[in-house]
PDB file of C-alpha atoms in Angstrom:
ATOM      1  CA  MET Q  29     163.543 -26.778 -75.716  1.00  0.00           C
ATOM      2  CA  ALA Q  30     161.161 -24.506 -73.811  1.00  0.00           C
ATOM      3  CA  ILE Q  31     163.557 -24.280 -70.876  1.00  0.00           C
ATOM      4  CA  ALA Q  32     166.415 -23.294 -73.180  1.00  0.00           C
ATOM      5  CA  ALA Q  33     164.217 -20.636 -74.809  1.00  0.00           C
ATOM      6  CA  LEU Q  34     163.222 -19.331 -71.373  1.00  0.00           C
ATOM      7  CA  VAL Q  35     166.864 -19.109 -70.283  1.00  0.00           C
ATOM      8  CA  VAL Q  36     167.827 -17.250 -73.471  1.00  0.00           C
ATOM      9  CA  ALA Q  37     164.849 -14.902 -73.075  1.00  0.00           C
ATOM     10  CA  LEU Q  38     165.742 -14.170 -69.441  1.00  0.00           C
ATOM     11  CA  LEU Q  39     169.352 -13.512 -70.428  1.00  0.00           C
ATOM     12  CA  GLY Q  40     168.024 -11.128 -73.085  1.00  0.00           C
ATOM     13  CA  CYS Q  41     166.002  -9.319 -70.426  1.00  0.00           C
ATOM     14  CA  ALA Q  42     169.071  -9.022 -68.215  1.00  0.00           C
ATOM     15  CA  PHE Q  43     171.140  -7.746 -71.129  1.00  0.00           C
ATOM     16  CA  ILE Q  44     168.626  -5.088 -72.164  1.00  0.00           C
ATOM     17  CA  LEU Q  45     168.444  -3.946 -68.529  1.00  0.00           C
ATOM     18  CA  PHE Q  46     172.232  -3.599 -68.634  1.00  0.00           C
ATOM     19  CA  ILE Q  47     172.024  -1.607 -71.871  1.00  0.00           C
ATOM     20  CA  GLY Q  48     169.382   0.688 -70.384  1.00  0.00           C
ATOM     21  CA  GLY Q  49     171.526   1.257 -67.322  1.00  0.00           C
ATOM     22  CA  ARG Q  50     174.492   1.974 -69.556  1.00  0.00           C
ATOM     23  CA  PHE Q  51     172.526   4.692 -71.363  1.00  0.00           C
ATOM     24  CA  LEU Q  52     171.866   6.305 -67.974  1.00  0.00           C
ATOM     25  CA  LEU Q  53     175.324   5.863 -66.454  1.00  0.00           C
ATOM     26  CA  ALA Q  54     177.651   6.007 -69.477  1.00  0.00           C
ATOM     27  CA  PRO Q  55     175.708   7.747 -72.241  1.00  0.00           C
ATOM     28  CA  ARG Q  56     178.656   8.419 -74.556  1.00  0.00           C
ATOM     29  CA  ALA Q  57     179.711   4.773 -74.522  1.00  0.00           C
ATOM     30  CA  ALA Q  58     176.109   3.664 -74.942  1.00  0.00           C
ATOM     31  CA  ILE Q  59     175.523   5.907 -77.949  1.00  0.00           C
ATOM     32  CA  ALA Q  60     178.789   4.701 -79.506  1.00  0.00           C
ATOM     33  CA  GLY Q  61     177.752   1.105 -78.812  1.00  0.00           C
ATOM     34  CA  PHE Q  62     174.338   1.772 -80.356  1.00  0.00           C
ATOM     35  CA  GLY Q  63     176.088   2.804 -83.542  1.00  0.00           C
ATOM     36  CA  VAL Q  64     175.001   6.397 -84.133  1.00  0.00           C
ATOM     37  CA  PRO Q  65     176.891   9.681 -83.794  1.00  0.00           C
ATOM     38  CA  GLN Q  66     176.441  11.150 -80.331  1.00  0.00           C
ATOM     39  CA  ASP Q  67     175.228  14.477 -81.713  1.00  0.00           C
ATOM     40  CA  SER Q  68     172.509  12.920 -83.897  1.00  0.00           C
ATOM     41  CA  PHE Q  69     169.294  14.462 -82.587  1.00  0.00           C
ATOM     42  CA  ARG Q  70     167.278  12.474 -85.128  1.00  0.00           C
ATOM     43  CA  ALA Q  71     168.786   9.177 -83.979  1.00  0.00           C
ATOM     44  CA  LEU Q  72     167.940   9.940 -80.352  1.00  0.00           C
ATOM     45  CA  THR Q  73     164.356  10.926 -81.177  1.00  0.00           C
ATOM     46  CA  SER Q  74     164.000   7.776 -83.272  1.00  0.00           C
ATOM     47  CA  ILE Q  75     165.201   5.686 -80.332  1.00  0.00           C
ATOM     48  CA  LYS Q  76     162.535   7.371 -78.173  1.00  0.00           C
ATOM     49  CA  GLY Q  77     159.876   6.782 -80.822  1.00  0.00           C
ATOM     50  CA  VAL Q  78     160.645   3.082 -81.108  1.00  0.00           C
ATOM     51  CA  ARG Q  79     160.702   2.753 -77.311  1.00  0.00           C
ATOM     52  CA  ASP Q  80     157.314   4.420 -76.998  1.00  0.00           C
ATOM     53  CA  ILE Q  81     155.773   2.227 -79.687  1.00  0.00           C
ATOM     54  CA  THR Q  82     157.153  -0.844 -77.913  1.00  0.00           C
ATOM     55  CA  SER Q  83     155.798   0.481 -74.602  1.00  0.00           C
ATOM     56  CA  GLY Q  84     152.342   0.538 -76.163  1.00  0.00           C
ATOM     57  CA  VAL Q  85     152.544  -2.836 -77.914  1.00  0.00           C
ATOM     58  CA  VAL Q  86     153.952  -4.967 -75.077  1.00  0.00           C
ATOM     59  CA  PRO Q  87     151.053  -4.343 -72.654  1.00  0.00           C
ATOM     60  CA  LEU Q  88     148.578  -5.056 -75.475  1.00  0.00           C
ATOM     61  CA  VAL Q  89     150.292  -8.399 -76.039  1.00  0.00           C
ATOM     62  CA  ALA Q  90     150.012  -9.065 -72.294  1.00  0.00           C
ATOM     63  CA  LEU Q  91     146.285  -8.258 -72.483  1.00  0.00           C
ATOM     64  CA  ALA Q  92     145.747 -10.519 -75.500  1.00  0.00           C
ATOM     65  CA  ALA Q  93     147.766 -13.406 -74.054  1.00  0.00           C
ATOM     66  CA  GLY Q  94     147.027 -13.144 -70.357  1.00  0.00           C
ATOM     67  CA  GLY Q  95     143.844 -11.142 -69.861  1.00  0.00           C
ATOM     68  CA  THR Q  96     143.126  -8.098 -67.759  1.00  0.00           C
ATOM     69  CA  HIS Q  97     144.964  -9.326 -64.645  1.00  0.00           C
ATOM     70  CA  VAL Q  98     148.274  -9.674 -66.515  1.00  0.00           C
ATOM     71  CA  PHE Q  99     147.537  -6.433 -68.379  1.00  0.00           C
ATOM     72  CA  GLY Q 100     147.271  -4.667 -65.009  1.00  0.00           C
ATOM     73  CA  TRP Q 101     150.700  -5.921 -63.961  1.00  0.00           C
ATOM     74  CA  ALA Q 102     152.105  -4.800 -67.311  1.00  0.00           C
ATOM     75  CA  MET Q 103     150.612  -1.326 -66.727  1.00  0.00           C
ATOM     76  CA  LEU Q 104     152.287  -1.169 -63.319  1.00  0.00           C
ATOM     77  CA  ALA Q 105     155.628  -2.141 -64.845  1.00  0.00           C
ATOM     78  CA  ALA Q 106     155.112   0.401 -67.642  1.00  0.00           C
ATOM     79  CA  ALA Q 107     154.827   3.175 -65.025  1.00  0.00           C
ATOM     80  CA  ILE Q 108     158.614   2.986 -64.687  1.00  0.00           C
ATOM     81  CA  THR Q 109     158.917   4.819 -68.024  1.00  0.00           C
ATOM     82  CA  PRO Q 110     157.052   8.047 -67.185  1.00  0.00           C
ATOM     83  CA  ILE Q 111     158.598   8.110 -63.706  1.00  0.00           C
ATOM     84  CA  GLY Q 112     162.023   7.940 -65.329  1.00  0.00           C
ATOM     85  CA  ASP Q 113     160.965  10.512 -67.900  1.00  0.00           C
ATOM     86  CA  ALA Q 114     159.965  12.909 -65.114  1.00  0.00           C
ATOM     87  CA  VAL Q 115     163.395  12.479 -63.545  1.00  0.00           C
ATOM     88  CA  VAL Q 116     165.053  13.078 -66.929  1.00  0.00           C
ATOM     89  CA  VAL Q 117     163.021  16.259 -67.422  1.00  0.00           C
ATOM     90  CA  ARG Q 118     163.976  17.610 -63.986  1.00  0.00           C
ATOM     91  CA  THR Q 119     167.654  16.710 -64.232  1.00  0.00           C
ATOM     92  CA  ASN Q 120     168.043  18.185 -67.705  1.00  0.00           C
ATOM     93  CA  GLY Q 121     166.615  21.667 -67.301  1.00  0.00           C
ATOM     94  CA  GLY Q 122     162.893  20.959 -67.574  1.00  0.00           C
ATOM     95  CA  THR Q 123     160.375  22.434 -65.186  1.00  0.00           C
ATOM     96  CA  LEU Q 124     158.832  20.641 -62.248  1.00  0.00           C
ATOM     97  CA  ARG Q 125     155.438  21.612 -63.668  1.00  0.00           C
ATOM     98  CA  HIS Q 126     156.116  19.818 -66.938  1.00  0.00           C
ATOM     99  CA  ALA Q 127     157.629  16.798 -65.184  1.00  0.00           C
ATOM    100  CA  LEU Q 128     154.554  16.427 -62.996  1.00  0.00           C
ATOM    101  CA  THR Q 129     151.750  17.398 -65.370  1.00  0.00           C
ATOM    102  CA  VAL Q 130     152.939  15.275 -68.289  1.00  0.00           C
ATOM    103  CA  HIS Q 131     155.057  12.452 -66.914  1.00  0.00           C
ATOM    104  CA  GLY Q 132     153.872  12.347 -63.317  1.00  0.00           C
ATOM    105  CA  ALA Q 133     150.228  12.309 -64.388  1.00  0.00           C
ATOM    106  CA  THR Q 134     150.937   9.508 -66.851  1.00  0.00           C
ATOM    107  CA  ALA Q 135     152.668   7.477 -64.149  1.00  0.00           C
ATOM    108  CA  ALA Q 136     149.808   8.058 -61.718  1.00  0.00           C
ATOM    109  CA  LEU Q 137     147.281   6.923 -64.315  1.00  0.00           C
ATOM    110  CA  LEU Q 138     149.273   3.789 -65.159  1.00  0.00           C
ATOM    111  CA  ILE Q 139     149.678   2.923 -61.474  1.00  0.00           C
ATOM    112  CA  THR Q 140     145.985   3.503 -60.750  1.00  0.00           C
ATOM    113  CA  VAL Q 141     144.614   1.441 -63.630  1.00  0.00           C
ATOM    114  CA  GLY Q 142     147.366  -1.129 -63.173  1.00  0.00           C
ATOM    115  CA  LEU Q 143     146.456  -1.712 -59.528  1.00  0.00           C
ATOM    116  CA  ILE Q 144     142.734  -1.861 -60.296  1.00  0.00           C
ATOM    117  CA  LEU Q 145     143.253  -4.447 -63.046  1.00  0.00           C
ATOM    118  CA  ALA Q 146     146.035  -6.430 -61.352  1.00  0.00           C
ATOM    119  CA  LEU Q 147     144.206  -6.794 -58.066  1.00  0.00           C
ATOM    120  CA  ALA Q 148     140.694  -7.303 -59.453  1.00  0.00           C
TER     121      ALA Q 148
END
């Protein structure tokens, strides 16, 4: 039973990675597949809000379940988000200053604390 659950969970991870890639590579199709109108600003900000809440909860679960070592690895993985956000800012008319001071600084912090905790 545990092996079946693991396989289903891993397939879920692969599928959500596909969906994320689809939002980057085929945004119109992804928005249509998500089920909201493509011009719905509120829907897009809600998606971001839910993602950010999840990004805060998942590492806390890793800390509670696995301790500081696992938490550090989760922080390193979480650094993907602000790195991607910095790229989104730069490729969509935002300034380099904003990309670096907000998103780059967040990524640097996550990488720093992640390495300290993961390798301690």
